[in-house]
C-alpha cells in the first residue's frame, strides 16, 4: 500500500491515537477496578486511631486466633477487641448454677490473653440480651425473683471475673423495638426480673454491673438507632432520665450494621445530629458493630463501600464524645452477614484472603485527615 504523506500523517496520528486509545482503555479498565486509594501513610489503623484518641476495634472469635493471618492483622491493626459471641450469656454461662461448673470462660479468657499480649483493650459484650439465652434459663420456669437472682449472679460473676481486663461493657443490648416501645424479653416481662415497668429492669442491671466493677464503663447498645428516629428517641429519653437521676450509665453503642443505602447525606447528617444530642448528655459514644454489606464485590461496589466507611469514620472523628470505631469482624472470611443476609456480604475492610480492600484506606484517611 503506497502511503501518501497525508495517509502517513493519518497513520502516524492513527498510530498515536491507537496508543492513546490503548492507554485510555488501560486507564478506563483500571478506572473500572477499585482503585486502591493512594496510601496516605503506612500507619496501621490502630496508629491512625491513637493519633485521634479513638480505639479501633473489631469483634473477634478465639477459634480463629490459630489462623496466622487472622492473628497477625488482629494484633497489629487494632487497639481493641470484643468477643463476637464468647462473652454472651448462652456461651459463657451454659449450665445452671446448680451445676458443678456453670460457667465457661475459656473463649473469653483466650481473647483477653491475646489482647493483653498485644497491648489491646477489651470491650465486653453483652450481659443482658434477648438472644443467646441458654435453655436452662428459658425453660427453667423461674419466677421473677428467681430470675432476678439468676441475672444478678450472672452479672456479678462475669463482670468480677473480667474486672480490670474489660474496660467497658454492653450491659444491655437491643431492648427497644423500632417504634421506641420496649422489646418483650425474658428479662423484661416474660416474666422479667420484677424490676417494674419500662426501663426499670435496665436501671436495675446497670446498678448490679456498677456494684460488680465500679471502674468499668457501662453501655447501652443497639442497632438502627444511628439516625434520629423513634428508637433513638426512646434510648435518648432513657439515657437523659438515667443521667439526671444518677443511674450508672457511661455510654451508648451504635451498632451501625448498614448497607450502601446509608450513604445518603440526610442519613449521615441525622447520625451526626444524633451523636451530638447524646454527647450533650455527657456520655461516651461508641460505633460498636460497623459493617457495610454489599450485593456484590464489583470494583464499583467496593469503591462505594470505601466512601461510606470513610464517611462514618469521619463522623466519629468529628464528634469529640466518640471514642471507638469498631467493625463486626474484619475479614470477609469470618462475617455474620452472608448467613443472615442471603446473597449479601463483602462487608468488612479485609477480603476473604486477608487482603486490604479500598475500605481499609478510606478508614485510615478519615482518621488522618
Ligand atoms: O456455638 C454454636 C456451635 O456449637 C454450633 O455448632 C454452631 C452451629 O449452629 O452454632 C454455634 O452458635 C452460633 C453462634 O453465633 C456462635 O458462632 C449460632 O448458631 C449463631 O446464631 C450465632 O450467631 C451470632 C449472632 O449474633 C447471634 O444472634 C453471630 O455470630 C454474631 O455475629 C451476632 O452478633 C450480633 C451482636 O451480638 C448484636 N448485634 C447484632 C449482631 C449480628 O446479629
Short mmCIF file of C-alpha atoms and ligand atoms in Angstrom, two decimals:
data_model
loop_
_atom_site.label_atom_id
_atom_site.label_comp_id
_atom_site.label_asym_id
_atom_site.label_seq_id
_atom_site.Cartn_x
_atom_site.Cartn_y
_atom_site.Cartn_z
CA UNK A 1 0.00 0.00 0.00
CA UNK A 2 1.67 3.23 -1.21
CA UNK A 3 1.15 5.59 1.61
CA UNK A 4 0.74 9.27 0.75
CA UNK A 5 2.13 11.86 3.18
CA UNK A 6 -1.46 12.62 4.35
CA UNK A 7 -2.11 8.97 4.87
CA UNK A 8 1.30 8.69 6.60
CA UNK A 9 0.21 11.60 8.78
CA UNK A 10 -3.17 9.93 9.42
CA UNK A 11 -1.49 6.62 10.05
CA UNK A 12 1.06 8.08 12.42
CA UNK A 13 -1.58 10.00 14.26
CA UNK A 14 -3.79 6.87 13.88
CA UNK A 15 -0.87 5.05 15.42
CA UNK A 16 -0.75 7.83 18.05
CA UNK A 17 -4.49 7.55 18.55
CA UNK A 18 -4.15 3.75 18.87
CA UNK A 19 -1.57 4.23 21.60
CA UNK A 20 -3.79 6.81 23.24
CA UNK A 21 -6.81 4.52 22.95
CA UNK A 22 -4.86 1.65 24.46
CA UNK A 23 -3.68 3.90 27.27
CA UNK A 24 -7.19 5.17 27.81
CA UNK A 25 -8.57 1.66 27.79
CA UNK A 26 -5.98 0.64 30.29
CA UNK A 27 -6.81 3.68 32.37
CA UNK A 28 -10.50 3.03 31.80
CA UNK A 29 -10.04 -0.59 32.73
CA UNK A 30 -8.18 0.47 35.79
CA UNK A 31 -10.77 3.12 36.49
CA UNK A 32 -13.25 0.23 36.44
CA UNK A 33 -11.23 -1.70 39.01
CA UNK A 34 -11.42 -0.48 42.65
CA UNK A 35 -8.60 1.99 42.50
CA UNK A 36 -6.65 1.24 45.69
CA UNK A 37 -6.71 4.63 47.34
CA UNK A 38 -3.21 6.09 47.45
CA UNK A 39 -1.81 5.09 50.83
CA UNK A 40 -1.97 8.27 52.88
CA UNK A 41 0.67 6.81 55.15
CA UNK A 42 1.98 3.47 56.30
CA UNK A 43 0.32 3.86 59.68
CA UNK A 44 -1.84 1.00 60.87
CA UNK A 45 -5.48 1.75 61.64
CA UNK A 46 -4.54 1.38 65.29
CA UNK A 47 -1.82 4.05 64.99
CA UNK A 48 -4.08 6.36 62.99
CA UNK A 49 -6.75 5.94 65.64
CA UNK A 50 -4.38 6.53 68.53
CA UNK A 51 -3.44 9.88 67.00
CA UNK A 52 -7.14 10.73 67.31
CA UNK A 53 -7.64 9.13 70.74
CA UNK A 54 -10.06 6.71 69.11
CA UNK A 55 -9.90 2.98 69.73
CA UNK A 56 -10.06 0.98 66.50
CA UNK A 57 -11.79 -2.24 67.42
CA UNK A 58 -13.13 -5.45 65.96
CA UNK A 59 -15.32 -8.34 67.01
CA UNK A 60 -13.24 -11.49 67.31
CA UNK A 61 -13.57 -15.23 67.97
CA UNK A 62 -10.96 -17.28 69.84
CA UNK A 63 -11.18 -20.22 67.41
CA UNK A 64 -9.71 -18.04 64.64
CA UNK A 65 -6.64 -17.00 66.67
CA UNK A 66 -4.76 -20.03 65.40
CA UNK A 67 -5.03 -18.65 61.85
CA UNK A 68 -1.73 -16.80 61.27
CA UNK A 69 -3.18 -14.05 59.06
CA UNK A 70 -6.09 -13.53 61.43
CA UNK A 71 -3.83 -13.19 64.47
CA UNK A 72 -1.30 -11.02 62.64
CA UNK A 73 -3.87 -8.45 61.48
CA UNK A 74 -5.87 -8.52 64.73
CA UNK A 75 -2.73 -7.97 66.81
CA UNK A 76 -1.29 -5.17 64.66
CA UNK A 77 -4.13 -3.17 63.12
CA UNK A 78 -6.50 -2.97 66.14
CA UNK A 79 -6.23 -1.33 69.57
CA UNK A 80 -9.39 -3.06 70.85
CA UNK A 81 -11.18 -6.35 70.51
CA UNK A 82 -14.60 -7.62 71.60
CA UNK A 83 -15.83 -11.20 71.79
CA UNK A 84 -18.31 -11.67 68.94
CA UNK A 85 -20.10 -14.42 70.93
CA UNK A 86 -17.96 -15.93 73.72
CA UNK A 87 -18.93 -13.47 76.49
CA UNK A 88 -22.66 -13.76 75.80
CA UNK A 89 -24.91 -15.45 78.42
CA UNK A 90 -25.50 -18.67 76.45
CA UNK A 91 -21.82 -19.32 75.75
CA UNK A 92 -20.19 -18.09 78.99
CA UNK A 93 -22.85 -19.49 81.39
CA UNK A 94 -24.11 -22.59 79.53
CA UNK A 95 -25.09 -24.62 82.62
CA UNK A 96 -27.39 -23.84 85.59
CA UNK A 97 -25.92 -22.54 88.84
CA UNK A 98 -26.75 -25.91 90.42
CA UNK A 99 -24.15 -27.48 88.12
CA UNK A 100 -20.63 -28.02 89.48
CA UNK A 101 -19.28 -25.92 86.61
CA UNK A 102 -21.90 -23.43 85.37
CA UNK A 103 -19.50 -21.04 83.59
CA UNK A 104 -17.19 -21.45 80.58
CA UNK A 105 -14.67 -18.62 80.47
CA UNK A 106 -12.25 -20.36 78.07
CA UNK A 107 -13.15 -18.41 74.90
CA UNK A 108 -13.37 -15.04 76.62
CA UNK A 109 -10.15 -15.66 78.54
CA UNK A 110 -8.29 -16.61 75.34
CA UNK A 111 -9.36 -13.36 73.69
CA UNK A 112 -8.39 -11.33 76.77
CA UNK A 113 -4.98 -13.05 76.86
CA UNK A 114 -4.45 -12.26 73.18
CA UNK A 115 -5.43 -8.64 73.75
CA UNK A 116 -3.12 -8.26 76.73
CA UNK A 117 -0.19 -9.77 74.83
CA UNK A 118 -0.80 -7.17 72.08
CA UNK A 119 -1.44 -4.17 74.35
CA UNK A 120 -5.06 -4.01 73.22
CA UNK A 121 -8.10 -3.14 75.34
CA UNK A 122 -11.17 -5.38 75.62
CA UNK A 123 -14.81 -4.34 75.36
CA UNK A 124 -17.37 -6.74 76.86
CA UNK A 125 -20.50 -7.89 75.01
CA UNK A 126 -23.14 -8.46 76.31
CA UNK A 127 -24.65 -9.18 79.78
CA UNK A 128 -28.41 -8.76 79.12
CA UNK A 129 -29.84 -9.62 75.70
CA UNK A 130 -32.96 -11.40 74.38
CA UNK A 131 -30.78 -13.60 72.14
CA UNK A 132 -28.37 -16.43 73.00
CA UNK A 133 -30.10 -17.09 76.34
CA UNK A 134 -29.39 -20.70 77.38
CA UNK A 135 -32.19 -23.28 77.58
CA UNK A 136 -31.66 -23.77 81.30
CA UNK A 137 -32.86 -20.18 81.75
CA UNK A 138 -35.53 -20.12 79.02
CA UNK A 139 -37.01 -23.45 80.11
CA UNK A 140 -36.27 -23.02 83.82
CA UNK A 141 -39.79 -21.75 84.67
CA UNK A 142 -38.21 -19.28 87.05
CA UNK A 143 -40.31 -16.76 88.95
CA UNK A 144 -39.40 -13.09 88.58
CA UNK A 145 -37.49 -13.05 91.88
CA UNK A 146 -35.66 -16.29 90.99
CA UNK A 147 -34.82 -14.88 87.54
CA UNK A 148 -33.56 -11.69 89.20
CA UNK A 149 -31.26 -13.87 91.31
CA UNK A 150 -30.02 -15.73 88.24
CA UNK A 151 -29.30 -12.48 86.35
CA UNK A 152 -27.68 -10.65 89.29
CA UNK A 153 -25.47 -13.70 89.91
CA UNK A 154 -24.55 -13.83 86.23
CA UNK A 155 -23.64 -10.15 86.04
CA UNK A 156 -21.66 -10.30 89.29
CA UNK A 157 -19.72 -13.42 88.30
CA UNK A 158 -18.89 -12.38 84.73
CA UNK A 159 -18.08 -8.74 85.48
CA UNK A 160 -15.89 -9.54 88.51
CA UNK A 161 -14.14 -12.28 86.51
CA UNK A 162 -13.09 -9.67 83.95
CA UNK A 163 -12.63 -6.72 86.29
CA UNK A 164 -9.58 -4.61 85.18
CA UNK A 165 -9.44 -6.71 81.99
CA UNK A 166 -12.62 -5.43 80.32
CA UNK A 167 -12.82 -1.61 80.35
CA UNK A 168 -16.38 -1.26 79.08
CA UNK A 169 -19.48 -3.49 78.92
CA UNK A 170 -22.57 -3.58 76.71
CA UNK A 171 -24.67 -4.18 79.81
CA UNK A 172 -27.93 -4.21 77.85
CA UNK A 173 -28.27 -4.90 74.12
CA UNK A 174 -31.27 -4.21 71.85
CA UNK A 175 -34.03 -3.59 74.44
CA UNK A 176 -36.18 -1.32 72.24
CA UNK A 177 -38.33 -2.02 69.18
CA UNK A 178 -38.02 0.23 66.12
CA UNK A 179 -41.14 2.16 67.22
CA UNK A 180 -39.49 3.01 70.55
CA UNK A 181 -41.57 0.59 72.64
CA UNK A 182 -39.89 -1.92 74.97
CA UNK A 183 -38.97 -5.25 73.38
CA UNK A 184 -40.67 -8.18 75.07
CA UNK A 185 -37.89 -10.36 76.51
CA UNK A 186 -37.36 -12.91 79.28
CA UNK A 187 -35.60 -10.19 81.31
CA UNK A 188 -38.27 -7.51 80.80
CA UNK A 189 -41.70 -9.10 81.04
CA UNK A 190 -41.52 -12.76 80.22
CA UNK A 191 -41.64 -12.99 83.23
CA UNK A 192 -38.98 -10.30 83.70
CA UNK A 193 -36.83 -9.75 86.79
CA UNK A 194 -39.65 -7.92 88.57
CA UNK A 195 -37.96 -4.51 88.43
CA UNK A 196 -41.11 -2.71 87.28
CA UNK A 197 -42.34 -1.09 84.08
CA UNK A 198 -40.45 0.38 81.16
CA UNK A 199 -36.72 0.82 81.58
CA UNK A 200 -36.70 -0.19 85.27
CA UNK A 201 -35.05 -3.55 84.54
CA UNK A 202 -32.32 -1.77 82.55
CA UNK A 203 -31.75 0.57 85.51
CA UNK A 204 -31.51 -2.45 87.83
CA UNK A 205 -28.93 -4.36 85.78
CA UNK A 206 -26.81 -1.21 85.34
CA UNK A 207 -26.72 -0.84 89.13
CA UNK A 208 -25.69 -4.53 89.50
CA UNK A 209 -22.93 -4.06 86.93
CA UNK A 210 -21.63 -0.94 88.69
CA UNK A 211 -21.51 -2.82 92.01
CA UNK A 212 -19.59 -5.67 90.36
CA UNK A 213 -16.89 -3.42 88.84
CA UNK A 214 -17.08 0.29 89.71
CA UNK A 215 -14.32 1.10 87.19
CA UNK A 216 -15.92 -0.46 84.10
CA UNK A 217 -17.73 1.88 81.70
CA UNK A 218 -21.36 0.79 81.31
CA UNK A 219 -23.07 0.99 77.91
CA UNK A 220 -26.47 0.56 76.33
CA UNK A 221 -26.03 -0.84 72.77
CA UNK A 222 -28.49 -1.05 69.87
CA UNK A 223 -28.95 -1.24 66.08
CA UNK A 224 -30.91 1.01 63.70
CA UNK A 225 -30.58 3.82 66.23
CA UNK A 226 -27.86 5.65 64.31
CA UNK A 227 -30.26 8.26 62.94
CA UNK A 228 -32.70 10.42 64.89
CA UNK A 229 -35.75 8.14 64.91
CA UNK A 230 -38.34 6.61 67.24
CA UNK A 231 -35.88 4.04 68.58
CA UNK A 232 -33.05 6.53 69.18
CA UNK A 233 -35.58 8.93 70.73
CA UNK A 234 -36.57 6.24 73.26
CA UNK A 235 -32.91 5.49 74.01
CA UNK A 236 -32.22 9.23 74.34
CA UNK A 237 -35.09 9.75 76.81
CA UNK A 238 -33.89 6.76 78.85
CA UNK A 239 -30.26 7.95 79.00
CA UNK A 240 -31.34 11.52 79.78
CA UNK A 241 -33.52 10.25 82.65
CA UNK A 242 -30.77 7.95 83.96
CA UNK A 243 -28.15 10.72 83.85
CA UNK A 244 -30.49 13.09 85.69
CA UNK A 245 -31.26 10.53 88.41
CA UNK A 246 -27.68 9.26 88.74
CA UNK A 247 -28.40 5.80 87.36
CA UNK A 248 -24.96 4.44 86.33
CA UNK A 249 -24.65 4.70 82.54
CA UNK A 250 -21.45 5.93 80.86
CA UNK A 251 -22.10 5.42 77.19
CA UNK A 252 -24.18 4.42 74.21
CA UNK A 253 -23.16 2.00 71.48
CA UNK A 254 -24.38 2.43 67.91
CA UNK A 255 -24.00 -0.86 66.08
CA UNK A 256 -24.04 0.58 62.52
CA UNK A 257 -24.82 -2.57 60.57
CA UNK A 258 -25.61 -0.78 57.29
CA UNK A 259 -25.79 -1.15 53.50
CA UNK A 260 -24.86 1.37 50.78
CA UNK A 261 -28.33 2.83 51.24
CA UNK A 262 -26.90 4.52 54.33
CA UNK A 263 -24.68 6.63 52.06
CA UNK A 264 -27.31 9.35 51.96
CA UNK A 265 -26.44 12.90 53.11
CA UNK A 266 -29.71 13.08 55.09
CA UNK A 267 -28.93 9.84 56.96
CA UNK A 268 -25.34 10.85 57.67
CA UNK A 269 -26.44 14.28 58.85
CA UNK A 270 -29.07 12.67 61.06
CA UNK A 271 -26.41 10.33 62.51
CA UNK A 272 -24.20 13.36 63.27
CA UNK A 273 -27.11 15.20 64.92
CA UNK A 274 -27.96 12.09 66.94
CA UNK A 275 -24.39 11.71 68.14
CA UNK A 276 -24.35 15.38 69.12
CA UNK A 277 -27.52 15.20 71.24
CA UNK A 278 -26.24 12.12 73.10
CA UNK A 279 -22.85 13.82 73.54
CA UNK A 280 -24.61 16.69 75.28
CA UNK A 281 -25.83 14.17 77.90
CA UNK A 282 -22.17 13.68 78.83
CA UNK A 283 -21.90 10.05 77.71
CA UNK A 284 -19.21 8.36 75.61
CA UNK A 285 -20.27 7.24 72.17
CA UNK A 286 -19.00 4.06 70.51
CA UNK A 287 -19.59 2.79 66.99
CA UNK A 288 -19.65 -0.86 68.02
CA UNK A 289 -20.50 -3.27 65.15
CA UNK A 290 -19.78 -1.44 61.89
CA UNK A 291 -20.08 -3.41 58.68
CA UNK A 292 -21.31 -2.32 55.25
CA UNK A 293 -22.92 -5.21 53.39
CA UNK A 294 -22.79 -5.36 49.58
CA UNK A 295 -24.74 -7.19 46.89
CA UNK A 296 -21.53 -7.94 45.01
CA UNK A 297 -17.77 -7.39 45.16
CA UNK A 298 -17.51 -5.37 41.98
CA UNK A 299 -14.98 -2.57 41.89
CA UNK A 300 -17.79 -0.05 41.87
CA UNK A 301 -19.38 -1.55 44.98
CA UNK A 302 -16.05 -1.75 46.78
CA UNK A 303 -15.35 1.90 45.95
CA UNK A 304 -18.81 2.93 47.17
CA UNK A 305 -18.26 0.89 50.34
CA UNK A 306 -14.93 2.62 50.93
CA UNK A 307 -16.57 6.02 50.58
CA UNK A 308 -19.16 5.14 53.25
CA UNK A 309 -16.58 3.61 55.61
CA UNK A 310 -14.69 6.89 55.32
CA UNK A 311 -17.80 8.99 55.96
CA UNK A 312 -18.88 7.03 59.05
CA UNK A 313 -15.34 7.09 60.45
CA UNK A 314 -15.27 10.86 59.84
CA UNK A 315 -18.50 11.27 61.85
CA UNK A 316 -16.69 9.72 64.81
CA UNK A 317 -13.55 11.81 64.27
CA UNK A 318 -15.65 15.00 64.18
CA UNK A 319 -17.55 14.11 67.40
CA UNK A 320 -15.28 14.51 70.48
CA UNK A 321 -17.50 12.18 72.53
CA UNK A 322 -16.97 9.36 70.02
CA UNK A 323 -14.18 7.15 71.34
CA UNK A 324 -14.47 3.93 69.32
CA UNK A 325 -14.82 2.81 65.72
CA UNK A 326 -15.31 -0.96 65.85
CA UNK A 327 -16.14 -3.28 62.97
CA UNK A 328 -18.08 -6.51 63.40
CA UNK A 329 -15.16 -8.68 62.42
CA UNK A 330 -12.51 -7.51 59.95
CA UNK A 331 -12.23 -10.13 57.21
CA UNK A 332 -14.99 -11.25 54.82
CA UNK A 333 -13.81 -14.79 55.62
CA UNK A 334 -15.44 -14.52 59.06
CA UNK A 335 -18.55 -12.35 58.86
CA UNK A 336 -22.12 -12.96 60.07
CA UNK A 337 -23.59 -11.16 57.03
CA UNK A 338 -23.79 -13.94 54.38
CA UNK A 339 -25.61 -16.30 56.75
CA UNK A 340 -28.05 -13.61 57.84
CA UNK A 341 -28.50 -11.54 54.66
CA UNK A 342 -28.76 -14.13 51.89
CA UNK A 343 -26.86 -13.06 48.78
CA UNK A 344 -25.10 -10.21 50.57
CA UNK A 345 -21.62 -10.00 52.11
CA UNK A 346 -18.18 -8.49 51.42
CA UNK A 347 -18.93 -6.20 54.37
CA UNK A 348 -15.55 -5.76 56.03
CA UNK A 349 -12.22 -3.92 55.35
CA UNK A 350 -10.24 -7.09 54.51
CA UNK A 351 -11.37 -9.62 51.92
CA UNK A 352 -11.67 -13.36 52.48
CA UNK A 353 -7.97 -13.77 51.61
CA UNK A 354 -6.97 -11.18 54.22
CA UNK A 355 -6.13 -8.60 51.54
CA UNK A 356 -6.92 -4.97 52.35
CA UNK A 357 -9.92 -3.58 50.47
CA UNK A 358 -10.39 0.07 49.48
CA UNK A 359 -12.39 0.43 52.70
CA UNK A 360 -9.17 -0.03 54.69
CA UNK A 361 -7.50 3.01 53.17
CA UNK A 362 -10.70 5.04 53.44
CA UNK A 363 -10.83 4.45 57.19
CA UNK A 364 -7.15 5.32 57.55
CA UNK A 365 -7.52 8.51 55.52
CA UNK A 366 -10.57 9.56 57.54
CA UNK A 367 -8.56 9.10 60.73
CA UNK A 368 -5.58 11.01 59.34
CA UNK A 369 -7.44 13.86 57.64
O1 LIG B 1 -21.86 -22.25 69.26
C1 LIG B 1 -22.68 -22.95 68.33
C2 LIG B 1 -21.94 -24.17 67.84
O2 LIG B 1 -21.78 -25.07 68.94
C3 LIG B 1 -22.76 -24.83 66.75
O3 LIG B 1 -22.02 -25.94 66.22
C4 LIG B 1 -22.99 -23.79 65.62
C5 LIG B 1 -23.81 -24.41 64.52
O4 LIG B 1 -25.10 -23.94 64.51
O5 LIG B 1 -23.71 -22.65 66.16
C6 LIG B 1 -22.92 -22.01 67.14
O6 LIG B 1 -23.66 -20.97 67.63
C7 LIG B 1 -23.72 -19.86 66.70
C8 LIG B 1 -23.05 -18.65 67.39
O7 LIG B 1 -23.23 -17.48 66.54
C9 LIG B 1 -21.59 -18.87 67.64
O8 LIG B 1 -20.90 -18.95 66.44
C10 LIG B 1 -25.19 -19.56 66.46
O9 LIG B 1 -25.75 -20.65 65.72
C11 LIG B 1 -25.33 -18.27 65.66
O10 LIG B 1 -26.69 -17.87 65.59
C12 LIG B 1 -24.58 -17.15 66.39
O11 LIG B 1 -24.70 -16.02 65.57
C13 LIG B 1 -24.27 -14.82 66.23
C14 LIG B 1 -25.48 -13.90 66.42
O12 LIG B 1 -25.02 -12.65 66.98
C15 LIG B 1 -26.49 -14.50 67.36
O13 LIG B 1 -27.58 -13.71 67.37
C16 LIG B 1 -23.27 -14.13 65.28
O14 LIG B 1 -22.09 -14.94 65.17
C17 LIG B 1 -22.90 -12.75 65.81
O15 LIG B 1 -22.15 -12.05 64.84
C18 LIG B 1 -24.18 -11.96 66.10
O16 LIG B 1 -23.80 -10.72 66.67
C19 LIG B 1 -24.85 -9.79 66.94
C20 LIG B 1 -24.44 -8.96 68.15
O17 LIG B 1 -24.17 -9.78 69.22
C21 LIG B 1 -25.51 -7.95 68.48
N1 LIG B 1 -25.86 -7.14 67.33
C22 LIG B 1 -26.16 -7.84 66.09
C23 LIG B 1 -25.04 -8.83 65.77
C24 LIG B 1 -25.36 -9.55 64.48
O18 LIG B 1 -26.52 -10.34 64.64
#
